[in-house]
CSV table of C-alpha atoms in Angstrom, one decimal:
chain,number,residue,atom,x,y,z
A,103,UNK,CA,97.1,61.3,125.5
A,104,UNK,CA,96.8,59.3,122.2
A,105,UNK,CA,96.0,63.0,121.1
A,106,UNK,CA,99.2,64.8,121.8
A,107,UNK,CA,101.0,61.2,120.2
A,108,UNK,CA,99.5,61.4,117.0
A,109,UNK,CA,100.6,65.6,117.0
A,110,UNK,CA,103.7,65.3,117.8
A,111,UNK,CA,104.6,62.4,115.3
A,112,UNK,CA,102.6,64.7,112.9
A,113,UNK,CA,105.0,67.2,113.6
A,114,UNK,CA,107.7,64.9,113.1
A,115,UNK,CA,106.3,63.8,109.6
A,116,UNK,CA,106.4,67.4,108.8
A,117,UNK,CA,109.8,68.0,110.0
A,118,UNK,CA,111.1,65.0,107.9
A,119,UNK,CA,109.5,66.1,104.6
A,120,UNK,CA,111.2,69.4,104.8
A,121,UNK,CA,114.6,67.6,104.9
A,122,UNK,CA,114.0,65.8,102.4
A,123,UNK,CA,113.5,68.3,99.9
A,124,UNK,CA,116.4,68.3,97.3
A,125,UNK,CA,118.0,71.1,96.0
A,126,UNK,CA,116.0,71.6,92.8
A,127,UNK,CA,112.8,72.6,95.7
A,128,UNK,CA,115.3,74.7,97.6
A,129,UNK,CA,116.1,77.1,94.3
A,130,UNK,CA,112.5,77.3,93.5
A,131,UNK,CA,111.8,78.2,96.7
A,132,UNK,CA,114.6,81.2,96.9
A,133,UNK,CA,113.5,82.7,93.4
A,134,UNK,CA,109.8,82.4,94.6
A,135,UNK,CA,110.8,84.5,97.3
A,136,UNK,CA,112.6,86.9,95.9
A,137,UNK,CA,109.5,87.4,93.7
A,138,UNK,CA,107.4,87.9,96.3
A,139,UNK,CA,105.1,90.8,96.6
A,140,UNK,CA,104.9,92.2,100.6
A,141,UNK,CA,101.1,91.4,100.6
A,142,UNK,CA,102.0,87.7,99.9
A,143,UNK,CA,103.7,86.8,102.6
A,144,UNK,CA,102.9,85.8,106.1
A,145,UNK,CA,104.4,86.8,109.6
A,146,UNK,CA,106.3,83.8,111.2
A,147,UNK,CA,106.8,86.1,114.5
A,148,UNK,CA,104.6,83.9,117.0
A,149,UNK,CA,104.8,81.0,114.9
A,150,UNK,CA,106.1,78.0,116.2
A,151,UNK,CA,110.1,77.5,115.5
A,152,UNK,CA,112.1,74.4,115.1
A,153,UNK,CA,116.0,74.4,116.1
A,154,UNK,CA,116.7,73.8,112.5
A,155,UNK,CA,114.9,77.0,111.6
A,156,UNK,CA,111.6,75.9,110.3
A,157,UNK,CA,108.4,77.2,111.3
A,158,UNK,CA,105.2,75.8,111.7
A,159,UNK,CA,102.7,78.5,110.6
A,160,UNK,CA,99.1,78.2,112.1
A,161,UNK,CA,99.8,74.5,113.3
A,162,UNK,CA,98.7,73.3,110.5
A,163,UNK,CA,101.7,74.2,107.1
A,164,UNK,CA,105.3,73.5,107.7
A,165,UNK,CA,107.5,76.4,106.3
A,166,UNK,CA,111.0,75.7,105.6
A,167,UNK,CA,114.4,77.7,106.2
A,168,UNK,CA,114.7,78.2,102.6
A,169,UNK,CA,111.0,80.0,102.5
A,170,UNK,CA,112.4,82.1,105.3
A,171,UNK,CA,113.4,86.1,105.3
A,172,UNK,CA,113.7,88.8,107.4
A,173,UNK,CA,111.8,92.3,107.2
A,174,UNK,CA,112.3,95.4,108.8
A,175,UNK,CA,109.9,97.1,107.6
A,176,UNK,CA,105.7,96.5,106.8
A,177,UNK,CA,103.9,97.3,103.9
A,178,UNK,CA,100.5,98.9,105.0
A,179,UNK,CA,98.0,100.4,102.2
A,180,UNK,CA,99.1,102.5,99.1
A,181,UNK,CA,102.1,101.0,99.5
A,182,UNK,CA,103.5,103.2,102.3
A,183,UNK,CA,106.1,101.1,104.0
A,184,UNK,CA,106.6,101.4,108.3
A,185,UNK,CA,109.5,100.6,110.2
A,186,UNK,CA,109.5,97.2,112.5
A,187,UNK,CA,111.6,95.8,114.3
A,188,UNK,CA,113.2,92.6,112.4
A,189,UNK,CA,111.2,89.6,111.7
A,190,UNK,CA,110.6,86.5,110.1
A,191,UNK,CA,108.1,86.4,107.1
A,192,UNK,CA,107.2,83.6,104.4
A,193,UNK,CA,106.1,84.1,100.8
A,194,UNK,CA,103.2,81.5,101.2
A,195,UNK,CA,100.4,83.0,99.7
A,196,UNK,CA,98.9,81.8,96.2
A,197,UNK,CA,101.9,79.5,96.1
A,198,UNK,CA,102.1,75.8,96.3
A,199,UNK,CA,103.5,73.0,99.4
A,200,UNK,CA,105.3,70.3,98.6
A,201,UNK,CA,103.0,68.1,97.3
A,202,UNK,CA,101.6,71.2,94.6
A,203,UNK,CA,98.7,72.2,96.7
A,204,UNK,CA,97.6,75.5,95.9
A,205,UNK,CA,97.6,77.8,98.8
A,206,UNK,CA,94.9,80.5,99.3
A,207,UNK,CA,95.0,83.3,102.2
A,208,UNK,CA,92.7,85.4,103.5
A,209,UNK,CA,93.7,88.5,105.6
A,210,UNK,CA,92.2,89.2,108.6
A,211,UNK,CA,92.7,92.5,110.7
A,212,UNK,CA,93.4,90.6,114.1
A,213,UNK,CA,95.0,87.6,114.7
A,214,UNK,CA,92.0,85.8,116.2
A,215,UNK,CA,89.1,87.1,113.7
A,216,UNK,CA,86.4,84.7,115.9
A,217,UNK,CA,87.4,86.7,119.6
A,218,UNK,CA,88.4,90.3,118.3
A,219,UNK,CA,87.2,92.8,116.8
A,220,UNK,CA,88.6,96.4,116.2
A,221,UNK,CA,86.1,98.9,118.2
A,222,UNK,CA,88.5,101.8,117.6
A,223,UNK,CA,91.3,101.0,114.4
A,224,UNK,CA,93.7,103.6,116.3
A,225,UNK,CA,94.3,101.0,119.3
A,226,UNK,CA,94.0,97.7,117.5
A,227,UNK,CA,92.2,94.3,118.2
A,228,UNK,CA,90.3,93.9,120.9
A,229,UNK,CA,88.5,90.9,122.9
A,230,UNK,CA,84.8,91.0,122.4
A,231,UNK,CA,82.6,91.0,125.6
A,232,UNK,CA,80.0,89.1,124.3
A,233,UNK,CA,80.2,85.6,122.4
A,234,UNK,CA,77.7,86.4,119.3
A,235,UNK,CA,76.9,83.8,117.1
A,236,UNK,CA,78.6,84.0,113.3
A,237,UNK,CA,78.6,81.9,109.5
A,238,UNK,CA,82.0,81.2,108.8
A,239,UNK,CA,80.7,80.2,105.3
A,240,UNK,CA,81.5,82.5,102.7
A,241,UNK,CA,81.4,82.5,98.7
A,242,UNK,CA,84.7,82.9,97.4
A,243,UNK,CA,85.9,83.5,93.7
A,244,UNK,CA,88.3,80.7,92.6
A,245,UNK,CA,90.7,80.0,89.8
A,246,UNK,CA,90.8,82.1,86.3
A,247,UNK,CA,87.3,80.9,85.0
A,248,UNK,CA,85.8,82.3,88.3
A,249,UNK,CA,84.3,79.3,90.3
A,250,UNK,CA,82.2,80.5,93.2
A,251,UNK,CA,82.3,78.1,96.2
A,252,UNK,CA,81.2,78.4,99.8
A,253,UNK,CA,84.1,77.9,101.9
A,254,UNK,CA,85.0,78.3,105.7
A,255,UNK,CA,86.9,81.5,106.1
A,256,UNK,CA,88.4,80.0,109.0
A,257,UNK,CA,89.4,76.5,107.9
A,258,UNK,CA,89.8,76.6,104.1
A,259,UNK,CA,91.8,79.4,103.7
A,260,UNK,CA,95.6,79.8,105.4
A,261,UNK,CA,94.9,82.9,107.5
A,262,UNK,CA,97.1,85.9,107.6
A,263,UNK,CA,96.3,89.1,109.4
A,264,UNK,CA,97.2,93.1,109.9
A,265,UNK,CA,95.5,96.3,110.0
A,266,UNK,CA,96.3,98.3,106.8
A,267,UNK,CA,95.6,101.9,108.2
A,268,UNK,CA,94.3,103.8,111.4
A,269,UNK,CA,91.2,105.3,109.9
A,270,UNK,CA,89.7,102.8,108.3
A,271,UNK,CA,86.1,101.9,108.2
A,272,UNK,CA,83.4,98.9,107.7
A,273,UNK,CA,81.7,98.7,104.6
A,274,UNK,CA,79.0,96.2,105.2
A,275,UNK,CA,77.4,95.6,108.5
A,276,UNK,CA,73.5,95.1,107.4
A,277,UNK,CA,74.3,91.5,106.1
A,278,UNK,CA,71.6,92.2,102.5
A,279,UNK,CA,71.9,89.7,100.0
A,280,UNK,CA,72.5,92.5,97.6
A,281,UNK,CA,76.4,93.0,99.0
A,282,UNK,CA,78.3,95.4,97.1
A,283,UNK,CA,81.7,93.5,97.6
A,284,UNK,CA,83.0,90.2,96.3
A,285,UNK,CA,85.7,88.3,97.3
A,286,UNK,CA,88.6,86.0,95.2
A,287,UNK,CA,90.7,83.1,96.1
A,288,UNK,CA,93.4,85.2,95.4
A,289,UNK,CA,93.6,88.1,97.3
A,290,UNK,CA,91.8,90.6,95.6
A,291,UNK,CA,88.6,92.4,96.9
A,292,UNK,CA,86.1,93.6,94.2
A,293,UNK,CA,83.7,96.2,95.9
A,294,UNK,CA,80.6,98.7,94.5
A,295,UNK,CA,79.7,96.1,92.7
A,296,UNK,CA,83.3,95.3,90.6
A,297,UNK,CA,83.6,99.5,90.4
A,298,UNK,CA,87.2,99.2,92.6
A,299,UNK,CA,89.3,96.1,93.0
A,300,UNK,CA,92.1,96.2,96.0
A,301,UNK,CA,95.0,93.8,96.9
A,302,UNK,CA,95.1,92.3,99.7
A,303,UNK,CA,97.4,94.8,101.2
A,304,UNK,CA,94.9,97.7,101.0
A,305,UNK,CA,92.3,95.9,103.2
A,306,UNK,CA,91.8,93.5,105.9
A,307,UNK,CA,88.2,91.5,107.1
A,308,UNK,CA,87.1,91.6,110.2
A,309,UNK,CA,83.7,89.7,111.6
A,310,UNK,CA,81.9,92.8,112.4
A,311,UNK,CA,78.9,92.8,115.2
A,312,UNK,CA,75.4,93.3,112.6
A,313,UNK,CA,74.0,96.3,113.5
A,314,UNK,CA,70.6,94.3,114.6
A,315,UNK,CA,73.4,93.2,116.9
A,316,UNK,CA,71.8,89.8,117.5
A,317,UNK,CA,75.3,88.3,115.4
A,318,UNK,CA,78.4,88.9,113.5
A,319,UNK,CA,79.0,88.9,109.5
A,320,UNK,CA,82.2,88.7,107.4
A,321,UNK,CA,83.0,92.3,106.0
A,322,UNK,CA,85.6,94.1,104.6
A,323,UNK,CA,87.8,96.8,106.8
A,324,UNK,CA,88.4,99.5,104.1
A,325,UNK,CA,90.8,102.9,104.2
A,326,UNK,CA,89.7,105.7,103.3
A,327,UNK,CA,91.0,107.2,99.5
A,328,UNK,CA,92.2,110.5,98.9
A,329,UNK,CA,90.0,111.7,96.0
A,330,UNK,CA,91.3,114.9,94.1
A,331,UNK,CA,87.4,116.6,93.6
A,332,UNK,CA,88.0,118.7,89.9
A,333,UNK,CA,84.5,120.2,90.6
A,334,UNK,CA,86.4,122.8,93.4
A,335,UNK,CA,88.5,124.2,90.8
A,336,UNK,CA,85.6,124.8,88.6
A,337,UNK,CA,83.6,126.5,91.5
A,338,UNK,CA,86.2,128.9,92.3
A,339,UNK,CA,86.5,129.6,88.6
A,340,UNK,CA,83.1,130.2,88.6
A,341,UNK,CA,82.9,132.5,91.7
A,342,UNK,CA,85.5,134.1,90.5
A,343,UNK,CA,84.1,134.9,87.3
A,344,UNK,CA,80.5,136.0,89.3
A,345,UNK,CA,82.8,138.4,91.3
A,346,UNK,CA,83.8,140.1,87.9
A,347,UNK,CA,80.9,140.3,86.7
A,348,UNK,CA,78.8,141.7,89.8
A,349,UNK,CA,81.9,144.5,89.7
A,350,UNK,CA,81.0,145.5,86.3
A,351,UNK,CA,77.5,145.7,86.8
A,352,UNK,CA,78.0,148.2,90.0
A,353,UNK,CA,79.8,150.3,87.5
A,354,UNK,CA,77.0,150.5,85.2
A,355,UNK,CA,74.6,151.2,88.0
A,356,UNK,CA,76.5,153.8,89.3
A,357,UNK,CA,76.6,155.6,86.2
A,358,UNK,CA,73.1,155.7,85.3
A,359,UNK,CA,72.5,156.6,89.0
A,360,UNK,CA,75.3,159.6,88.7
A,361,UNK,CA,75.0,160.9,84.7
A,362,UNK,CA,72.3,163.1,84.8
A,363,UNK,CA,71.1,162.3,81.1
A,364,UNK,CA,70.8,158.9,81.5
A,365,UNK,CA,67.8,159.7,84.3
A,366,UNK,CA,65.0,159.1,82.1
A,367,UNK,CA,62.2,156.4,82.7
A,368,UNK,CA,64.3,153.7,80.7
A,369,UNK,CA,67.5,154.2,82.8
A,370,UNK,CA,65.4,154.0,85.8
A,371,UNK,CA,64.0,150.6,84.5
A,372,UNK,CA,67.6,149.9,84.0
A,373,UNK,CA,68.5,150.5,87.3
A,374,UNK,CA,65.6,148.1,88.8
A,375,UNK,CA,67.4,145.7,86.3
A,376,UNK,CA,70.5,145.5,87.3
A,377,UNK,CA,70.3,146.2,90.9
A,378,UNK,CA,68.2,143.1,90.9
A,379,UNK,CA,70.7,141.1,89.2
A,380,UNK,CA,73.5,142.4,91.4
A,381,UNK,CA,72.1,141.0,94.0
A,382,UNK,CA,71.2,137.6,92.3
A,383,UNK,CA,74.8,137.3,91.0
A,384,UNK,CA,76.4,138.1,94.5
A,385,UNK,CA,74.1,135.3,96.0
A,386,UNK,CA,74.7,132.8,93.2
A,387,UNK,CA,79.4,133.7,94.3
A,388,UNK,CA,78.6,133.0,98.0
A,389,UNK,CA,76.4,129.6,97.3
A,390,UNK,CA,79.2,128.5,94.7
A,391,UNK,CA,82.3,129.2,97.4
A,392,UNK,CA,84.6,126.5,97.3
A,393,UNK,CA,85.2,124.2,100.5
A,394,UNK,CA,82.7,126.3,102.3
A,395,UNK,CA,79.6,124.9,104.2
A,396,UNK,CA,76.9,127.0,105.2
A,397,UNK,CA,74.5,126.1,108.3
A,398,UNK,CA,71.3,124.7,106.3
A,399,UNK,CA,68.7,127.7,107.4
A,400,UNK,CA,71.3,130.8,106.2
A,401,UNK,CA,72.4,127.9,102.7
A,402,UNK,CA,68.5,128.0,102.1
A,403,UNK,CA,67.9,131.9,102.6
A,404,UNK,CA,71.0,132.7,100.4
A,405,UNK,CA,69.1,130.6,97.4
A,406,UNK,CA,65.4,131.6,98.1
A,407,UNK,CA,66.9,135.6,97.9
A,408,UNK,CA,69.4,134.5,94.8
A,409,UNK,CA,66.3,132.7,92.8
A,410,UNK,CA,64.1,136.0,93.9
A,411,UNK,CA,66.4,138.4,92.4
A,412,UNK,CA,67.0,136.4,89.8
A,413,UNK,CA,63.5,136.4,88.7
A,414,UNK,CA,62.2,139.9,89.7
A,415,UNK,CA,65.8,140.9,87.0
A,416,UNK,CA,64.0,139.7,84.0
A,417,UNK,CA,60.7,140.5,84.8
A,418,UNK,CA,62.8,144.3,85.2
A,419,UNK,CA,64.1,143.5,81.9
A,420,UNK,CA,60.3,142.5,80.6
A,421,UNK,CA,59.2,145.9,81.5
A,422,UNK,CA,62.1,147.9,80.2
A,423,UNK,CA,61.2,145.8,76.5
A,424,UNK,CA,57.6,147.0,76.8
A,425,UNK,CA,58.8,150.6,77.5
A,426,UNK,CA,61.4,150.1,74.3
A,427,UNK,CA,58.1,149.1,71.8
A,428,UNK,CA,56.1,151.4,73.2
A,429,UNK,CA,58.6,154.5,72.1
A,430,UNK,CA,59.6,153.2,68.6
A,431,UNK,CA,55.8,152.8,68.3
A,432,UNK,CA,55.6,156.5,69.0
A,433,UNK,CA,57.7,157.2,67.0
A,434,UNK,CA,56.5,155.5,64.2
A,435,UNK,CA,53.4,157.6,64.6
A,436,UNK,CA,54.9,160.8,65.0
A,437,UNK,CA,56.9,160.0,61.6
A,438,UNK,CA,54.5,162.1,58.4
C-alpha cells in the first residue's frame, strides 16, 4: 500500500516538473524535434497518457506535450518508410531530461525483449515457452573517447523497440568471446569486426535462445543487403568471349578436315590439337555461366573433362613442335 503511495506521488512529482518548465525548455524542445532523425524517437502508443497530454514512457521518463508529434508513417531499414496509422512519437533518444541527463536507447525487436523472441520475423514477437536463463550485462561503447562499460541492457538504457524488416536474420547465437559485433551508447552497431557500422534503424536486438540451448545471449537481428556482385558481369564477358573463340576454332577444324591439301601428318596433328582444345574451351563457357549452379557430381565432371582436354591440347601441340624440328632438320640435310 505504502508502495502504490510513494508511485503515485512519484508520478505527481513528475507531472509538476513538466509544468514547470518555462518557455526557453519548451523552444528547445520544438527545434530538438524538428531535428529529429525517425530512428531517434520512441513510440508513445501504449505509453501511459496524462489529461494534460504528457506521457509517461516506460514508467520510468516523463515526456512532455511539447516533445510530442504525430507520425503516419514508420521508418524501417534503408530508409524505406510504411504507412501507419497515426501515432504519438518522442524525440528522446541521445538527448537530455530536465535536469541534462544524457539519455541512451537501445532498440529491441519486441517490446518485452526478456518474454519474446521472434521464431519467424514474418509474424512478429512471440512468447517463449520455456523461461531460459540470460546476462543482461553487456559492454557498451560510451561517449566520443570510447569508454567501454558493462551495463544492464534492460535497466541502463531507455528501451525502444521494432522490427526493421521481414527477412532478417541473427548474427551471433554461439556466445564466443571473439564476437564480431560491437555495440555504442549511441545507437550505432559496428559488426565484422568494425567492417560495417548501422543506425539504429537498420537493426534491432533480440535475446536469442544459444544454440547449446541451455540459455539466451544479447545479439543483433540483422537484414539482409542487396549486394551488386561485379564478378557476374565479368563471367559472362568471359563466356562470351570462350563462345567466340570455340566458334573460330570449329572453323579451322573443319577446314583442315575438308581441304584436301592440308591432310598431311602436321594438319592431322593439328586436328588432335584443336579438337582437344574445343572441347576444353566449351567446358571452361559452361563452368564460367553466370547465375547458374550445377549439381556437385555433373560441376566436378565438367572440370575433370575441361582440365583433361586442356592438358592432352598441349601435349597435341608438343607433338606437332617435334614433328615441325624434325622436318626443318631434314631439310637442313637435304640442303648441298
Amino acid at each position: 500500500m505504502n508502495h502504490q503511495i510513494w508511485k503515485r506521488n512519484n508520478i505527481a512529482c513528475m507531472l509538476l516538473m513538466a509544468f514547470c518548465l518555462g518557455s526557453a525548455t519548451t523552444n528547445s524542445y520544438a527545434k530538438e524535434m524538428r531535428s529529429c532523425e525517425f530512428e531517434e524517437t520512441v513510440d508513445l502508443k501504449n505509453a501511459l497518457r496524462f489529461p494534460n497530454g504528457s506521457y509517461l514512457y516506460n514508467n520510468e521518463l516523463l515526456v512532455t506535450p511539447n516533445q510530442v508529434e504525430i507520425y503516419d508513417y514508420e521508418e524501417v531499414f534503408d530508409g524505406k518508410r510504411i504507412p501507419r496509422e497515426p501515432h504519438p512519437r518522442a524525440c528522446l533518444c541521445n538527448t537530455y531530461d530536465p535536469i541534462r541527463k544524457k539519455i541512451y536507447c537501445i532498440k529491441f525487436c519486441c517490446e518485452q525483449p526478456v518474454r519474446e523472441y521472434i521464431a519467424n520475423f514474418s509474424l512478429g514477437c512471440e512468447e517463449l515457452n520455456t523461461d531460459l536463463p540470460y546476462t543482461p550485462q553487456h559492454d557498451i561503447v560510451y561517449g566520443p573517447v570510447y569508454n567501454i562499460l558493462k551495463s544492464d541492457v534492460t535497466t541502463d538504457l531507455l528501451r525502444t523497440s521494432g522490427i526493421p524488416c521481414t527477412n532478417g536474420y541473427i548474427l551471433d547465437r554461439r556466445g564466443d568471446d571473439n564476437e564480431t559485433w560491437k555495440l555504442y551508447a549511441n545507437g550505432t552497431l559496428s559488426v565484422f569486426n568494425g567492417e560495417l557500422h548501422l543506425s539504429r534503424r537498420d537493426y534491432c536486438m533480440v535475446f536469442a535462445p544459444k544454440e547449446n540451448g541451455k540459455e539466451k545471449i544479447l545479439s543483433p537481428m540483422l537484414c539482409p543487403v542487396l549486394v551488386v556482385n561485379e564478378e557476374v558481369t565479368l563471367d559472362a564477358v568471359t563466356s562470351i568471349a570462350g563462345i567466340i573463340t570455340a566458334v573460330f576454332i570449329v572453323i579451322t577444324l573443319l577446314a583442315y578436315v575438308l581441304l584436301p591439301n592440308l591432310q598431311n601428318f602436321q594438319g592431322k596433328l593439328l586436328v588432335c590439337f584443336l579438337l582437344s582444345l574445343t572441347v576444353g574451351s566449351i567446358m571452361l563457357c559452361i563452368i564460367a555461366l553466370p547465375n547458374v549452379v550445377f549439381p556437385h557430381f555433373i560441376c566436378g565432371c565438367l572440370g575433370f573433362m575441361g582440365y583433361y582436354f586442356l592438358v592432352v591440347s598441349y601435349c597435341w601441340l608438343n607433338a606437332m613442335s617435334y614433328n615441325m624440328f624434325k622436318q626443318l632438320h631434314k631439310s637442313n640435310a637435304d640442303q648441298p
